[in-house]
């Protein structure tokens, strides 16, 4: 048989995929456009759910008050306010918040306004889950049994429950960085909300006053006890000091011990005595030295002691001595040394010298006595100081212990005075009922509900719907593994894309449609099975709309066959698909009708023996056909049917014989009889179009592949898995090498542009409509085969 000039193994080169940038805006925009309805449906659904929630939700009202923690409120009650830093202020505010949230304060509020018997608090509206949970507890209690609860226990339980429930509805927080604490309560009753908030504020202020009073009272009692103990210990310590001073003779005057004063006086006297002794010793030694020199020199040295003691006699004698000496010299000079007057004056001078010497001897004896007395007095003072020093050492050792006792007594006295001052201050503070907090914003009765917030809930519902829709759309995009564009065919399969065949019947059922169909089937009567569409109606779509995109795709397929099989006198083309129900029978019928209408002798063979879709559309049902010709029951031309309008020769599967050979269909298609039939057809026809079974489930197409010149592969747009087709063709290189092109069948032309990027051909198909003037003919209601 003749083969096409293009090598079987040659395939079109794959398109080089463009490198993705950081964000492909065109692709992102395309995804948003094609999934916009899905996202919109989710948004609408969530908004409806939000509206239903708002319709059935119980409105809650919030009442709020603000409490200022102000230390200046107690400045008149306290003597001196301690400065506060930011850390201490934060600690106080955090403590105030925890006090307001405490269970003890909640119990006081419950008791204050009697909330234990309030049904709005104790028995609020419950959810279905809570009701079922209570039923389960009741049923469990019936089987397990339990002791009877006393009235007091039940009352305490209601009280604890009310406190826990108001704690759940309470919100306490600090207002920004101020010293204000905001207290809010949420309830379905606006009056109750305001009442609870006011009770909380009053209870908190009362709690602060009571806490201050109790703390001051406890401090006063403790201080009073400590004062009594300190008073007694201070008195005992003072008595110990006096007793120890008396026992050890530690008598003091002017702040000093008597022994210390005595020792100081003795030291002063000793210093004076030492000076007197030194002075007496010097005078005595001076006069003693004069006396020891003899009488001759006594007159000359007598002037040394003129300032010491009572020496008026020596001065007078010396004056007389000098006067006599002068008179003697004058007489001697005037007369001679032997003159009687000179001799008399000389004798008188010697007598005066002797008197001066005697007087000096007497003074020396007197000075010696004074020296002896001064030395004795000094020695006596030294003995007294030594005795006093010994006694003072003992007193100093005793004084150390005395000072210890005095310090202890002084410390106890100081501590007693300090505690006495604190006690007086605490006693005064008990009379000041001042709390360090005040209400700056009174709680009012709310007039509008605070929750649920309709605008916020609807907006949140819309946002959640958008997020859920976006997630679902992203999931759909990630699951998108089908053929949508001609570029997908080229990039994935490496084959030529021949075009798009528009959807000519009802759109394929989606998962939602199947769910709706099951629901309708369960709720209503069974739907009747649709009748097969006549072959004449199916095969003439290409003729009824000659200027449509539907027909243009088949013209492109004919051109591909003519170009790639131009050396073949008769061209045998198989129509195949990967899975059933992709519309290959309609493609085969319209392609053959186009060829026949163009004047080519065309034979259409229905070789899908297991599911003969074309043969079922022929009326009346044929009695003989392909199976009978291959088994030898009849000659092959006997089963051919002719369409009188297109002159298309149709060779159906056959009649009753098809029920006996469905499992042997691949053997029939690979038999010598089939080879002979094709050889005979080549002699009589220009084109032989063979509608084959799907490649994935059965091997019929593979068995026929040696007899075909080429194949047109039909893939359903948006339904056929691209990986399945790729793996299938790669596993069958004999078929893959003969693929003339791929037709994307059942294309939703309105959705096609949404899957293309800006600038792609599919994006401008709306402008191609100027050439496709009769597209409406392709929209007739024909059930796809």
Short mmCIF file of N, CA and C in Angstrom, two decimals, residues 53-127:
data_model
loop_
_atom_site.label_atom_id
_atom_site.label_comp_id
_atom_site.label_asym_id
_atom_site.label_seq_id
_atom_site.Cartn_x
_atom_site.Cartn_y
_atom_site.Cartn_z
N UNK A 53 -27.43 33.02 59.75
CA UNK A 53 -26.94 33.14 61.12
C UNK A 53 -27.48 34.40 61.80
N UNK A 54 -27.47 35.51 61.07
CA UNK A 54 -28.00 36.74 61.63
C UNK A 54 -29.49 36.64 61.92
N UNK A 55 -30.19 35.85 61.10
CA UNK A 55 -31.64 35.71 61.28
C UNK A 55 -31.96 34.95 62.56
N UNK A 56 -31.14 33.95 62.88
CA UNK A 56 -31.45 33.11 64.03
C UNK A 56 -30.58 33.41 65.25
N UNK A 57 -29.57 34.25 65.11
CA UNK A 57 -28.69 34.55 66.25
C UNK A 57 -29.40 35.42 67.27
N UNK A 58 -29.10 35.17 68.54
CA UNK A 58 -29.66 35.96 69.63
C UNK A 58 -28.86 37.25 69.79
N UNK A 59 -29.52 38.40 69.73
CA UNK A 59 -28.76 39.66 69.88
C UNK A 59 -28.26 39.83 71.31
N UNK A 60 -27.05 40.32 71.43
CA UNK A 60 -26.44 40.58 72.73
C UNK A 60 -26.16 42.07 72.87
N UNK A 61 -26.34 42.56 74.10
CA UNK A 61 -26.14 43.98 74.39
C UNK A 61 -24.96 44.10 75.35
N UNK A 62 -24.17 45.13 75.13
CA UNK A 62 -22.96 45.33 75.95
C UNK A 62 -23.05 46.68 76.66
N UNK A 63 -22.89 46.62 77.97
CA UNK A 63 -22.83 47.84 78.78
C UNK A 63 -21.42 47.98 79.33
N UNK A 64 -20.92 49.21 79.41
CA UNK A 64 -19.53 49.41 79.79
C UNK A 64 -19.40 50.57 80.76
N UNK A 65 -18.46 50.44 81.66
CA UNK A 65 -18.08 51.52 82.57
C UNK A 65 -16.57 51.60 82.62
N UNK A 66 -16.07 52.75 83.05
CA UNK A 66 -14.63 52.96 83.13
C UNK A 66 -14.26 53.40 84.54
N UNK A 67 -13.21 52.78 85.07
CA UNK A 67 -12.75 53.03 86.44
C UNK A 67 -11.33 53.58 86.36
N UNK A 68 -11.13 54.73 87.03
CA UNK A 68 -9.82 55.38 87.06
C UNK A 68 -9.12 55.03 88.37
N UNK A 69 -7.92 54.51 88.29
CA UNK A 69 -7.09 54.25 89.47
C UNK A 69 -6.25 55.50 89.72
N UNK A 70 -6.62 56.26 90.77
CA UNK A 70 -6.01 57.58 91.02
C UNK A 70 -5.42 57.58 92.42
N UNK A 71 -4.11 57.68 92.49
CA UNK A 71 -3.43 57.74 93.79
C UNK A 71 -3.63 59.08 94.48
N UNK A 72 -3.99 60.11 93.73
CA UNK A 72 -4.15 61.45 94.32
C UNK A 72 -5.37 61.54 95.22
N UNK A 73 -6.28 60.55 95.12
CA UNK A 73 -7.48 60.59 95.96
C UNK A 73 -7.14 60.43 97.44
N UNK A 74 -6.00 59.81 97.73
CA UNK A 74 -5.64 59.57 99.14
C UNK A 74 -4.51 60.48 99.60
N UNK A 75 -4.24 61.56 98.87
CA UNK A 75 -3.11 62.41 99.27
C UNK A 75 -3.39 63.18 100.56
N UNK A 76 -4.69 63.44 100.88
CA UNK A 76 -5.01 64.14 102.12
C UNK A 76 -4.99 63.20 103.32
N UNK A 77 -5.16 61.92 103.04
CA UNK A 77 -5.17 60.96 104.14
C UNK A 77 -3.76 60.47 104.48
N UNK A 78 -2.85 60.53 103.50
CA UNK A 78 -1.50 60.07 103.73
C UNK A 78 -0.58 61.28 103.93
N UNK A 79 0.41 61.12 104.82
CA UNK A 79 1.32 62.21 105.10
C UNK A 79 2.21 62.54 103.90
N UNK A 80 2.65 61.52 103.21
CA UNK A 80 3.56 61.75 102.09
C UNK A 80 3.29 60.69 101.03
N UNK A 81 2.96 61.13 99.82
CA UNK A 81 2.68 60.20 98.73
C UNK A 81 3.99 59.77 98.09
N UNK A 82 4.10 58.47 97.92
CA UNK A 82 5.33 57.95 97.30
C UNK A 82 5.23 58.07 95.79
N UNK A 83 6.31 58.52 95.14
CA UNK A 83 6.27 58.64 93.68
C UNK A 83 6.17 57.26 93.03
N UNK A 84 5.49 57.22 91.87
CA UNK A 84 5.27 55.97 91.16
C UNK A 84 5.96 56.02 89.81
N UNK A 85 6.57 54.91 89.45
CA UNK A 85 7.14 54.81 88.11
C UNK A 85 6.19 54.01 87.21
N UNK A 86 6.55 53.95 85.95
CA UNK A 86 5.66 53.29 84.98
C UNK A 86 5.52 51.80 85.26
N UNK A 87 6.60 51.16 85.70
CA UNK A 87 6.52 49.72 85.96
C UNK A 87 5.58 49.43 87.12
N UNK A 88 5.63 50.25 88.18
CA UNK A 88 4.73 50.05 89.31
C UNK A 88 3.29 50.31 88.90
N UNK A 89 3.07 51.32 88.06
CA UNK A 89 1.72 51.61 87.58
C UNK A 89 1.18 50.46 86.75
N UNK A 90 2.00 49.88 85.90
CA UNK A 90 1.56 48.74 85.10
C UNK A 90 1.20 47.56 85.99
N UNK A 91 1.99 47.37 87.04
CA UNK A 91 1.70 46.27 87.96
C UNK A 91 0.37 46.49 88.68
N UNK A 92 0.11 47.71 89.12
CA UNK A 92 -1.14 48.01 89.81
C UNK A 92 -2.34 47.83 88.88
N UNK A 93 -2.21 48.27 87.64
CA UNK A 93 -3.31 48.12 86.69
C UNK A 93 -3.56 46.65 86.37
N UNK A 94 -2.49 45.88 86.21
CA UNK A 94 -2.67 44.45 85.95
C UNK A 94 -3.33 43.77 87.15
N UNK A 95 -2.96 44.18 88.36
CA UNK A 95 -3.60 43.62 89.56
C UNK A 95 -5.08 43.99 89.61
N UNK A 96 -5.41 45.25 89.25
CA UNK A 96 -6.81 45.67 89.24
C UNK A 96 -7.62 44.87 88.24
N UNK A 97 -7.05 44.60 87.08
CA UNK A 97 -7.75 43.80 86.06
C UNK A 97 -8.02 42.40 86.58
N UNK A 98 -7.02 41.78 87.21
CA UNK A 98 -7.22 40.44 87.73
C UNK A 98 -8.23 40.41 88.88
N UNK A 99 -8.25 41.45 89.70
CA UNK A 99 -9.25 41.50 90.77
C UNK A 99 -10.66 41.56 90.18
N UNK A 100 -10.83 42.38 89.13
CA UNK A 100 -12.15 42.49 88.50
C UNK A 100 -12.56 41.18 87.83
N UNK A 101 -11.61 40.38 87.41
CA UNK A 101 -11.93 39.10 86.78
C UNK A 101 -12.06 37.97 87.79
N UNK A 102 -11.77 38.22 89.05
CA UNK A 102 -11.69 37.16 90.03
C UNK A 102 -13.07 36.58 90.32
N UNK A 103 -13.05 35.34 90.76
CA UNK A 103 -14.30 34.67 91.12
C UNK A 103 -14.91 35.22 92.39
N UNK A 104 -14.09 35.69 93.33
CA UNK A 104 -14.62 36.24 94.57
C UNK A 104 -15.47 37.48 94.31
N UNK A 105 -14.97 38.36 93.43
CA UNK A 105 -15.75 39.54 93.10
C UNK A 105 -17.02 39.17 92.33
N UNK A 106 -16.94 38.13 91.49
CA UNK A 106 -18.13 37.68 90.77
C UNK A 106 -19.19 37.16 91.75
N UNK A 107 -18.75 36.44 92.76
CA UNK A 107 -19.71 35.96 93.77
C UNK A 107 -20.34 37.12 94.53
N UNK A 108 -19.58 38.16 94.80
CA UNK A 108 -20.16 39.33 95.48
C UNK A 108 -21.21 40.01 94.60
N UNK A 109 -20.94 40.09 93.31
CA UNK A 109 -21.93 40.67 92.40
C UNK A 109 -23.18 39.81 92.34
N UNK A 110 -23.00 38.49 92.30
CA UNK A 110 -24.16 37.57 92.29
C UNK A 110 -25.01 37.77 93.53
N UNK A 111 -24.36 37.88 94.68
CA UNK A 111 -25.12 38.08 95.92
C UNK A 111 -25.72 39.48 95.99
N UNK A 112 -25.07 40.46 95.42
CA UNK A 112 -25.51 41.85 95.53
C UNK A 112 -26.83 42.06 94.79
N UNK A 113 -26.93 41.49 93.56
CA UNK A 113 -28.15 41.71 92.76
C UNK A 113 -28.94 40.41 92.57
N UNK A 114 -28.61 39.39 93.37
CA UNK A 114 -29.39 38.14 93.41
C UNK A 114 -29.49 37.50 92.02
N UNK A 115 -28.34 37.24 91.42
CA UNK A 115 -28.32 36.63 90.08
C UNK A 115 -28.48 35.12 90.12
N UNK A 116 -28.38 34.51 91.29
CA UNK A 116 -28.52 33.05 91.37
C UNK A 116 -29.92 32.59 90.98
N UNK A 117 -30.91 33.47 91.08
CA UNK A 117 -32.29 33.12 90.73
C UNK A 117 -32.73 33.78 89.42
N UNK A 118 -31.77 34.35 88.67
CA UNK A 118 -32.10 35.01 87.40
C UNK A 118 -31.98 33.99 86.28
N UNK A 119 -33.10 33.70 85.60
CA UNK A 119 -33.10 32.70 84.53
C UNK A 119 -32.28 33.14 83.33
N UNK A 120 -32.18 34.44 83.10
CA UNK A 120 -31.37 34.91 81.97
C UNK A 120 -29.90 34.55 82.16
N UNK A 121 -29.46 34.53 83.43
CA UNK A 121 -28.07 34.17 83.71
C UNK A 121 -27.91 32.67 83.88
N UNK A 122 -28.75 32.08 84.70
CA UNK A 122 -28.57 30.67 85.06
C UNK A 122 -28.98 29.74 83.93
N UNK A 123 -30.03 30.09 83.18
CA UNK A 123 -30.54 29.24 82.10
C UNK A 123 -30.56 30.01 80.79
N UNK A 124 -29.39 30.34 80.23
CA UNK A 124 -29.35 31.06 78.97
C UNK A 124 -29.75 30.15 77.81
N UNK A 125 -30.07 30.70 76.65
CA UNK A 125 -30.36 29.86 75.48
C UNK A 125 -29.15 28.98 75.16
N UNK A 126 -29.44 27.71 74.92
CA UNK A 126 -28.37 26.75 74.70
C UNK A 126 -28.38 26.26 73.26
N UNK A 127 -27.21 25.83 72.85
CA UNK A 127 -27.10 25.28 71.51
C UNK A 127 -27.61 23.84 71.49
#
